[in-house]
Short mmCIF file of C-alpha atoms and ligand atoms in Angstrom, two decimals:
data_model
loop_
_atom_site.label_atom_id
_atom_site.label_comp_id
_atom_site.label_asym_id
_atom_site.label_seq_id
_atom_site.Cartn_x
_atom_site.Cartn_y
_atom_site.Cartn_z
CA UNK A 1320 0.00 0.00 0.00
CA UNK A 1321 1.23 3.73 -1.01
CA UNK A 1322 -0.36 6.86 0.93
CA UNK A 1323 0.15 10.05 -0.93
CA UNK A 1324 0.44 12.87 1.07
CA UNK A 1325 -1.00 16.39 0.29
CA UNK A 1326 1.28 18.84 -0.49
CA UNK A 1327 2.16 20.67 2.23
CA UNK A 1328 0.87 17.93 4.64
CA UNK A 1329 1.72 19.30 8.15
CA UNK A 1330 4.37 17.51 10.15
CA UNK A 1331 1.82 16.88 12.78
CA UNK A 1332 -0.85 15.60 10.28
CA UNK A 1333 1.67 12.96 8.72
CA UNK A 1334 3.18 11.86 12.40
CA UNK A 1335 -0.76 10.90 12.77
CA UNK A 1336 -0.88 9.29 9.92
CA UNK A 1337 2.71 7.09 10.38
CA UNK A 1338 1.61 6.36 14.10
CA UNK A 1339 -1.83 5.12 12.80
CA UNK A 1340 0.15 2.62 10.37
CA UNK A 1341 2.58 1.32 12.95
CA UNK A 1342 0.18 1.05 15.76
CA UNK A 1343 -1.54 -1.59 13.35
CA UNK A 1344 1.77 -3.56 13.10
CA UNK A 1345 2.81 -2.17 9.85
CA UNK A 1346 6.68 -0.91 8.60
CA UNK A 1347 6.39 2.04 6.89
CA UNK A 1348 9.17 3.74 4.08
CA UNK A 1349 8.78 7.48 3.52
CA UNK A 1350 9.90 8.90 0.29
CA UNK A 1351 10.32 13.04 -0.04
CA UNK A 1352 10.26 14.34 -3.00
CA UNK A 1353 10.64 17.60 -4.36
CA UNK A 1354 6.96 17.87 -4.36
CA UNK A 1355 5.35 15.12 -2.57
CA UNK A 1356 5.79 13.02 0.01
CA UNK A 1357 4.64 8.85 -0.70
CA UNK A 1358 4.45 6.70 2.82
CA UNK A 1359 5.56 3.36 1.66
CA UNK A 1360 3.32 0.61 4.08
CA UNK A 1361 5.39 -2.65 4.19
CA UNK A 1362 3.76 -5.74 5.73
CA UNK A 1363 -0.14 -7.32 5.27
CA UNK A 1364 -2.71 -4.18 4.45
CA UNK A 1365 -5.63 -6.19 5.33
CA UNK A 1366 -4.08 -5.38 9.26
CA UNK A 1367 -5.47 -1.55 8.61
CA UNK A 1368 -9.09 -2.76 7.21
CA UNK A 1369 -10.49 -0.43 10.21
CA UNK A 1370 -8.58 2.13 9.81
CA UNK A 1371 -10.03 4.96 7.24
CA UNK A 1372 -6.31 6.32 6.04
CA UNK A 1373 -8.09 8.23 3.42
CA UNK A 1374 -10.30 10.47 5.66
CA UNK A 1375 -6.75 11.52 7.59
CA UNK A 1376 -6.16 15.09 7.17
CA UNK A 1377 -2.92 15.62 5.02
CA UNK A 1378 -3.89 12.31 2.76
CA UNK A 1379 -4.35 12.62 -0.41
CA UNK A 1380 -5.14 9.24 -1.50
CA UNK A 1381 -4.22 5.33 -0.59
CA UNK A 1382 -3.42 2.81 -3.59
CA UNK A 1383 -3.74 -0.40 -2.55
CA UNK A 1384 -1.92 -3.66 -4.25
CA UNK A 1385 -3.98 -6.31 -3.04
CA UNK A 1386 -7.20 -6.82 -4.31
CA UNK A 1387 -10.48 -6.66 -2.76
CA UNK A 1388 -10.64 -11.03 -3.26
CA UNK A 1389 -8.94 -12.89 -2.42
CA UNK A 1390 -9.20 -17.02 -2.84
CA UNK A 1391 -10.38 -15.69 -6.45
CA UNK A 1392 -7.33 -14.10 -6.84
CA UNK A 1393 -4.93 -15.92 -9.07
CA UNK A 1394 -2.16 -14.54 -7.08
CA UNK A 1395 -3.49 -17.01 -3.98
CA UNK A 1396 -4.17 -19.83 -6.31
CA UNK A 1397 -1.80 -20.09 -8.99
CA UNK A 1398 -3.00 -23.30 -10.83
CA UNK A 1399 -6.06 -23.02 -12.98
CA UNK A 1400 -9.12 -24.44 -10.82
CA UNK A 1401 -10.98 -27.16 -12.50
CA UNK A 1402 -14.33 -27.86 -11.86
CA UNK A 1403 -16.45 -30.87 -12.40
CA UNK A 1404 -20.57 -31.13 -13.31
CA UNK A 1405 -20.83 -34.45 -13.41
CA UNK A 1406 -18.35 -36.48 -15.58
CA UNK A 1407 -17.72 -32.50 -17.51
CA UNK A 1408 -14.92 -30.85 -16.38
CA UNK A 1409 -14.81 -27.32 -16.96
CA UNK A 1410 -11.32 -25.62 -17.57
CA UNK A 1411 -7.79 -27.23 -17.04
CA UNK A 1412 -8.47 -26.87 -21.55
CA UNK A 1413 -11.48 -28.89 -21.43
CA UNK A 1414 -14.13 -27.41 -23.67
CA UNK A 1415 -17.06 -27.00 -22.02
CA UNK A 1416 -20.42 -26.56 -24.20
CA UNK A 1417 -23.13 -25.89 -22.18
CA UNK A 1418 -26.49 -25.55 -24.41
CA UNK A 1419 -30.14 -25.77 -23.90
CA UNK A 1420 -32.96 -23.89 -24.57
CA UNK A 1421 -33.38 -20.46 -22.79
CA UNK A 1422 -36.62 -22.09 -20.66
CA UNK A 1423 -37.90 -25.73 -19.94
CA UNK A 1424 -41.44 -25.28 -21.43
CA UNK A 1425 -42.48 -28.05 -21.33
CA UNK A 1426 -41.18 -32.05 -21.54
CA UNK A 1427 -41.62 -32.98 -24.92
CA UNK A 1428 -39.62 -29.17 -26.51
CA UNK A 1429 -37.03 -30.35 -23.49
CA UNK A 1430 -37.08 -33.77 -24.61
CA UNK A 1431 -35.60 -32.77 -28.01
CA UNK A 1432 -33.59 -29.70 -27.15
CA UNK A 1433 -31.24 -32.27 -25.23
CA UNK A 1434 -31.50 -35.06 -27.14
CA UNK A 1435 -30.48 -32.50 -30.17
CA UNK A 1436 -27.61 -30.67 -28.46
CA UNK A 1437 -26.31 -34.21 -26.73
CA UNK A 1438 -26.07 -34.82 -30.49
CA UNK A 1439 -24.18 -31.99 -31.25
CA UNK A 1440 -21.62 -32.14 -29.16
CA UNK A 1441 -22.66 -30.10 -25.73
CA UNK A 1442 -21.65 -31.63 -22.56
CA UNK A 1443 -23.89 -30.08 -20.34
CA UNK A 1444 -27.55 -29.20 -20.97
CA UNK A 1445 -29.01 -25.40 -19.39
CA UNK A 1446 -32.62 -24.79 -19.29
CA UNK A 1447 -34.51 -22.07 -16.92
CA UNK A 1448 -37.51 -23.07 -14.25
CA UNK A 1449 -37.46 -19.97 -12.65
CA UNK A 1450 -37.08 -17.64 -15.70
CA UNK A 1451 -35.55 -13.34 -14.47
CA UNK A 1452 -38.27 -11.56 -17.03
CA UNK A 1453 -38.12 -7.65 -16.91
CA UNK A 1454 -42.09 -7.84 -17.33
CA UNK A 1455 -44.16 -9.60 -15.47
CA UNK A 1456 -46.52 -10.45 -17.63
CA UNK A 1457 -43.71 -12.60 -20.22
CA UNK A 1458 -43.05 -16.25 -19.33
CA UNK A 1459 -41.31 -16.45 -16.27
CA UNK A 1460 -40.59 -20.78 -16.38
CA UNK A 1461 -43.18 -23.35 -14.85
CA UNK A 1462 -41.17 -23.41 -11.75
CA UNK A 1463 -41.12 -26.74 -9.56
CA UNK A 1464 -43.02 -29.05 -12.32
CA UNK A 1465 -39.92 -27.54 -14.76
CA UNK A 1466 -37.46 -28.98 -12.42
CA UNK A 1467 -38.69 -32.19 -12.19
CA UNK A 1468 -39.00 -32.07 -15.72
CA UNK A 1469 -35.54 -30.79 -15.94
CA UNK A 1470 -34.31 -33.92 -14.06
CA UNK A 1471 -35.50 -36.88 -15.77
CA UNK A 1472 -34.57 -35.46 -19.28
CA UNK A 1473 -31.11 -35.04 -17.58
CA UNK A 1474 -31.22 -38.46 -16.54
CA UNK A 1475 -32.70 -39.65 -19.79
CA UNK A 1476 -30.56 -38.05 -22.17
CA UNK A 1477 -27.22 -38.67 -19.81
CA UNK A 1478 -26.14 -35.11 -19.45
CA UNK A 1479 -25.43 -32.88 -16.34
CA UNK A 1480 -27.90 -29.69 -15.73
CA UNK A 1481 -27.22 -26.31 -14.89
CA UNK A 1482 -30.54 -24.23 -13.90
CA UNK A 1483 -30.87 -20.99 -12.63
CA UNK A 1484 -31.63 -20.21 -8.82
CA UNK A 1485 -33.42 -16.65 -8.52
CA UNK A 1486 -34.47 -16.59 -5.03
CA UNK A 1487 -32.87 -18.21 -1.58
CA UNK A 1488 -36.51 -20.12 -0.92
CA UNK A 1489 -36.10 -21.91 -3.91
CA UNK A 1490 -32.46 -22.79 -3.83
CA UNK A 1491 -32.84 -26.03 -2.06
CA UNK A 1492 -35.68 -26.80 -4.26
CA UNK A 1493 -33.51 -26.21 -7.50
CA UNK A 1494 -30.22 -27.78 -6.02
CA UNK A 1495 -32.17 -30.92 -5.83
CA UNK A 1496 -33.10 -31.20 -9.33
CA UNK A 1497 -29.70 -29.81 -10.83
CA UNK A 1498 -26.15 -30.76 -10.98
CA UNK A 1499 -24.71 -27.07 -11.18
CA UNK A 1500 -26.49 -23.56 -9.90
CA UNK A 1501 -26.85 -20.91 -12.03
CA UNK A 1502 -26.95 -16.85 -10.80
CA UNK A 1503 -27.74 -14.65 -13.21
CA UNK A 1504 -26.79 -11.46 -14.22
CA UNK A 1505 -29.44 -9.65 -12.16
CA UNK A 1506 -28.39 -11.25 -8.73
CA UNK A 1507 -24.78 -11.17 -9.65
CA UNK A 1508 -24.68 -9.07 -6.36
CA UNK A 1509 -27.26 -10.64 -4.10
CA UNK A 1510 -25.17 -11.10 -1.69
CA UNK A 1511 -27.73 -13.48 0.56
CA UNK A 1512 -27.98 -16.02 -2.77
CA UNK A 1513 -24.39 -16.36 -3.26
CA UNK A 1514 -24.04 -16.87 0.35
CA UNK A 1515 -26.78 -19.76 -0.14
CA UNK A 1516 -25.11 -20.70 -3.11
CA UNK A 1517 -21.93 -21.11 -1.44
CA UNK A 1518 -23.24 -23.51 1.32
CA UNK A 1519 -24.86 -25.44 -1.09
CA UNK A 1520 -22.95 -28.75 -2.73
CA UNK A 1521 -23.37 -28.04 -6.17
CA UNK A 1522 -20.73 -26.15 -8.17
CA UNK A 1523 -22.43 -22.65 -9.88
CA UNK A 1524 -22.16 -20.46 -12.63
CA UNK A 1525 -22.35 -17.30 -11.81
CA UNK A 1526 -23.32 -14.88 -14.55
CA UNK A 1527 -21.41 -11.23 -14.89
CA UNK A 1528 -24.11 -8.64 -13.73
CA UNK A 1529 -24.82 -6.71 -17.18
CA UNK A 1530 -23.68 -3.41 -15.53
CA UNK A 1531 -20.68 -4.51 -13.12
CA UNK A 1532 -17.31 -4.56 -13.10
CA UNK A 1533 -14.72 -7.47 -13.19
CA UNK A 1534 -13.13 -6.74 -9.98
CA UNK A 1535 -17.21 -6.66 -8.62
CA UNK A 1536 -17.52 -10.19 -10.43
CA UNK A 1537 -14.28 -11.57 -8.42
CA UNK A 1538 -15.51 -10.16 -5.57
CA UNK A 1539 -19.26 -11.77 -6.39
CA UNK A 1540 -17.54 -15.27 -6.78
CA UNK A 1541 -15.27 -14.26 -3.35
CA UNK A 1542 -18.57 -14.74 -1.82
CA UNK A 1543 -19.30 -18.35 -2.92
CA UNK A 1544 -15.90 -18.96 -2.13
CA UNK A 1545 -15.41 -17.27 0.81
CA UNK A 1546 -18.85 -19.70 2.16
CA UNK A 1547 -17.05 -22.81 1.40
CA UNK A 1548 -17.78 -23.67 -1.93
CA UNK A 1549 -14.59 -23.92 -4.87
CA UNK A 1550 -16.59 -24.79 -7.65
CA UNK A 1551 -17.19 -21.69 -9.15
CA UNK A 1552 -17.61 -20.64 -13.45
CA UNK A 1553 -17.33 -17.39 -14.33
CA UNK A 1554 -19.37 -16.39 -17.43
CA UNK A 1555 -19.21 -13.48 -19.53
CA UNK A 1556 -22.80 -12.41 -20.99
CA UNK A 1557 -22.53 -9.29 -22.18
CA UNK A 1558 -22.84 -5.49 -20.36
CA UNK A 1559 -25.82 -2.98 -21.23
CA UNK A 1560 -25.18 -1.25 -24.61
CA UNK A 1561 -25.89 2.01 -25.65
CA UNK A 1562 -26.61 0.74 -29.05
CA UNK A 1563 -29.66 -1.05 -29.78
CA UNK A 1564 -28.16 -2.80 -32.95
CA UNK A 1565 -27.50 -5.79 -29.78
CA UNK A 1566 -28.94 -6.33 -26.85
CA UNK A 1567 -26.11 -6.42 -24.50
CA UNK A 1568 -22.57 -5.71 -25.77
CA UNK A 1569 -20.26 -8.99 -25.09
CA UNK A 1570 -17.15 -8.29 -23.19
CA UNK A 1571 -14.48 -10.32 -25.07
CA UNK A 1572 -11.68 -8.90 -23.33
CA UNK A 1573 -12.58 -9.84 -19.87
CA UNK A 1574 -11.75 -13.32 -20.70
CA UNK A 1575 -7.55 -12.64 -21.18
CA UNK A 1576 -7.99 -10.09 -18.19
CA UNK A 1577 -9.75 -12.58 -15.69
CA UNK A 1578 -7.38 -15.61 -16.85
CA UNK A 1579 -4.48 -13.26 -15.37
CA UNK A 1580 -6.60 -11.98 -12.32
CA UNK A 1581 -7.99 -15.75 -11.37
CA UNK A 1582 -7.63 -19.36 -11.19
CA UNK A 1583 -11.36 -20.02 -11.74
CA UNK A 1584 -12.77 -21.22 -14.97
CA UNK A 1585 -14.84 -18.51 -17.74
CA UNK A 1586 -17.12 -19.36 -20.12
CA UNK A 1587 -18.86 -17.09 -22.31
CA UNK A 1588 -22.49 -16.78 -23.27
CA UNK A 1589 -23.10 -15.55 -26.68
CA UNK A 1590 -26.37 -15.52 -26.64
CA UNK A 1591 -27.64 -13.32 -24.20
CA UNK A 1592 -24.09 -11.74 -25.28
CA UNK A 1593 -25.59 -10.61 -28.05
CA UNK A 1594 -29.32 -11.46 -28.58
CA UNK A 1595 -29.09 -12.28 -31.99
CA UNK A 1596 -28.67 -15.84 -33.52
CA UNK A 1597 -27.04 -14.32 -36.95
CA UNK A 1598 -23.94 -13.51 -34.48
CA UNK A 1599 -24.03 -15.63 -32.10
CA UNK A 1600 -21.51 -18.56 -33.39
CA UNK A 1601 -18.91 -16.12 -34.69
CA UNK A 1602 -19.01 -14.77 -31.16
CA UNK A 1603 -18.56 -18.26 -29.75
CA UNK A 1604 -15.74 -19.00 -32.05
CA UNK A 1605 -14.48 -15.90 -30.62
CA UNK A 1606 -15.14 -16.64 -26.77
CA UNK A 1607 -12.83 -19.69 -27.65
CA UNK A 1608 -10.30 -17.96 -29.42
CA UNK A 1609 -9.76 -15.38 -26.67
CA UNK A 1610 -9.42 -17.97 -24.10
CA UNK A 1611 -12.60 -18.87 -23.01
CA UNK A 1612 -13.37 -22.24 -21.14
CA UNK A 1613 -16.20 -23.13 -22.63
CA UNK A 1614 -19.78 -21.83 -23.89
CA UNK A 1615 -23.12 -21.42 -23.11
CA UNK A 1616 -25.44 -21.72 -25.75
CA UNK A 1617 -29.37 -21.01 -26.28
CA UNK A 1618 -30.46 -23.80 -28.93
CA UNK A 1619 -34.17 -24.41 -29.69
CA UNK A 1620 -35.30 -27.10 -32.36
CA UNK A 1621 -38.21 -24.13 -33.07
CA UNK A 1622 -36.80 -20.96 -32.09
CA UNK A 1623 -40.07 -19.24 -33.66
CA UNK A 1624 -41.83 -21.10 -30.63
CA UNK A 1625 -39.79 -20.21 -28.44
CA UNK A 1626 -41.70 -18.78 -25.35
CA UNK A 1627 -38.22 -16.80 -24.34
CA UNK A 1628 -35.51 -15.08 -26.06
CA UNK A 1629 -36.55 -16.83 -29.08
CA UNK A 1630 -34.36 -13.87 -31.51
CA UNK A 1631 -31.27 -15.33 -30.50
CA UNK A 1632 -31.62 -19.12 -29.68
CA UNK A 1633 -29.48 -21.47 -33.01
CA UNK A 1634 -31.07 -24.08 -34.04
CA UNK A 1635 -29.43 -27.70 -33.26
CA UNK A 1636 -27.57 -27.79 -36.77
CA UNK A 1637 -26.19 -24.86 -36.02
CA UNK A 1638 -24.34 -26.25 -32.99
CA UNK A 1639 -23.22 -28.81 -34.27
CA UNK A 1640 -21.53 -26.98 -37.25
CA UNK A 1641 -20.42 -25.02 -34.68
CA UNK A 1642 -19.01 -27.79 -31.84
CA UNK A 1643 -15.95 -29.16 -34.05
CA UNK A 1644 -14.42 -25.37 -34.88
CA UNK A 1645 -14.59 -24.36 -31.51
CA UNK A 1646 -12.41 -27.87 -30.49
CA UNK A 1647 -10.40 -26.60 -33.49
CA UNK A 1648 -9.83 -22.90 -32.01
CA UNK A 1649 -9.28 -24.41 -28.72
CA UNK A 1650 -6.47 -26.77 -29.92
CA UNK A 1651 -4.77 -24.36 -32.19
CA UNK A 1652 -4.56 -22.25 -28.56
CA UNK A 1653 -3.36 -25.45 -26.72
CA UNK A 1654 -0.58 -25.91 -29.47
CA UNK A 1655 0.55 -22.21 -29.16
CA UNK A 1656 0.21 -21.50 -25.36
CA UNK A 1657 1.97 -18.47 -26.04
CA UNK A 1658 0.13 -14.90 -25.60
CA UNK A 1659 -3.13 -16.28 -24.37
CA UNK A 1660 -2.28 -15.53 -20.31
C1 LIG B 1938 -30.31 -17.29 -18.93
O1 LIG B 1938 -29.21 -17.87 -18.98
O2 LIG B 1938 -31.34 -17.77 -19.39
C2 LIG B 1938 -30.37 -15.94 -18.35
C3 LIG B 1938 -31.53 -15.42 -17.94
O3 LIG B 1938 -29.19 -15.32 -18.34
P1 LIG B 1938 -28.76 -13.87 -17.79
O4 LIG B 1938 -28.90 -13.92 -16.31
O5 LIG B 1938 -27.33 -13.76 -18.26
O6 LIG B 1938 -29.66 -12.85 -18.44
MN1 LIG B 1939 -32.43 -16.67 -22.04
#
């Protein structure tokens, strides 16, 4: 940690401020320069949590090297995490193609969504019970009958399941039917669901909340972590746009940046990335080719009856056109290591 001083700090403002640094068990380093003075803190900052340095008179600001996670933090976790749904692992360069259609809607369009993207090549099926609308009055998932649903396709089909949980009362409800929890983008920062989340024993994907920040995403999964459970996916879904040619604009880079800020696996979501099916498997080829773990895909044998986000679900052939080139990307990547981290 660095403290800039003010200019013209008074002596008796910055003995306050070195006495409130050692009294916490800290070394400090002053450097004077011609201009400025910078108080050097040597030893573990998390010691001075309590202490508000920046509200000190004489300080004119505190930068502060560790970050606000910390068993995300690659730094504390140098391997890449692995986690495993089932028999899929995700990351450690396994490919991970998660697809499904945006809602369970009912057993027989579930029924053939996973048999079709088993087909194609996904290793984990997704499909919504409990469905985040932003009206009220749009299809918002059959709830409990759509996981039960939900878990004997799983079981018949012989893929893993990864549903969303909206709401602590249903967690327990949800982790019973599914083999990996999903948070979305809108309770990316709830804190009581990820603390739920975290007790529970199922791994989760936890979405990027369309308006937050990566270090707010770390510190989102820091949560799950922090409550005891290491199975945590990232996934990149896109931020709000202010151009209505997409529905959310997909943030590629993130991938590069959060494969040098954490161990934990990323996938990236396309779909909602983008809400449009004519751009949707260049942007997965993309995901892939920037690093990406895996992908999460909305695929609907009839998109046009789809009863959500029917604009940007593929249809099966599409993924499976689509499966081999992103193995491709990934093993052109795995040959030339080089430049992705
Ligand atoms: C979804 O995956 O169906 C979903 C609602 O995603 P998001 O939370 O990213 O909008
Ligand atoms: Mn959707």
């Amino acid at each position: 940690m660095f403290i800039l001083l003010r200019p013209g700090c008074a002596p008796e403002d910055r003995a306050r401020i070195l006495r409130a640094v050692e009294e916490a068990g800290l070394a400090v380093q002053v450097s004077e320069g011609h201009h400025r003075i910078v108080i050097g803190v040597v030893g573990e900052e998390d010691l001075l949590r309590g202490v508000a340095l920046e509200t000190f008179p004489g300080v004119e600001s505190v930068i502060r090297l560790r970050p606000p996670y910390r068993l995300a933090a690659r730094e504390t976790h140098a391997e890449d995490s692995i986690v495993s749904v089932g028999r899929t692992r995700i990351g450690g360069g396994n490919l991970a193609v998660i697809a499904g259609p945006c809602a369970v809607e009912e057993e027989e369009q579930f029924l053939a969504s996973a048999l079709a993207v088993k087909a194609a090549g996904a290793n984990l099926l997704r499909g919504g019970a409990y469905k985040p609308r932003t009206s009220p009055y749009d299809f918002r998932g059959l709830g409990e009958p759509g996981l039960a649903i939900l878990r004997s396709v799983s079981r018949a089909v012989g893929l893993p399941v990864v549903t969303e949980a909206m709401d602590t009362r249903h967690l327990d409800r949800v982790a019973e039917h599914a083999d990996m929890l999903q948070i979305g983008t809108r309770n990316m920062q709830n804190y009581a669901l990820l603390e739920a989340a975290g007790r529970a024993r199922l791994p989760v994907l936890l979405k990027r909340g369309r308006a937050c920040t990566v270090s707010e995403w770390l510190c989102a999964a820091e949560y799950l972590l922090d409550a005891g459970n290491p199975s945590v996916v990232l996934c990149e879904r896109g931020l709000v746009s202010f151009d209505p040619a997409v529905r959310n604009h997909l943030d590629l880079s993130c991938v590069p940046l959060v494969k040098r800020l954490s161990h934990l696996p990323i996938v990236v979501d396309p779909s909602h990335g983008t809400g449009r099916r004519d751009l949707v498997s260049a942007m997965a080829r993309a995901a892939v080719a920037a690093g990406a773990d895996g992908v999460m895909l909305e695929v609907h044998p009839r998109p046009e009856q789809a009863l959500s986000d029917a604009q940007q679900a593929i249809l099966p052939e599409e993924l499976e056109a689509l499966v081999p080139e992103l193995r491709a990307i990934q093993e052109i990547l795995r040959r030339n290591p080089v430049g992705i981290v």
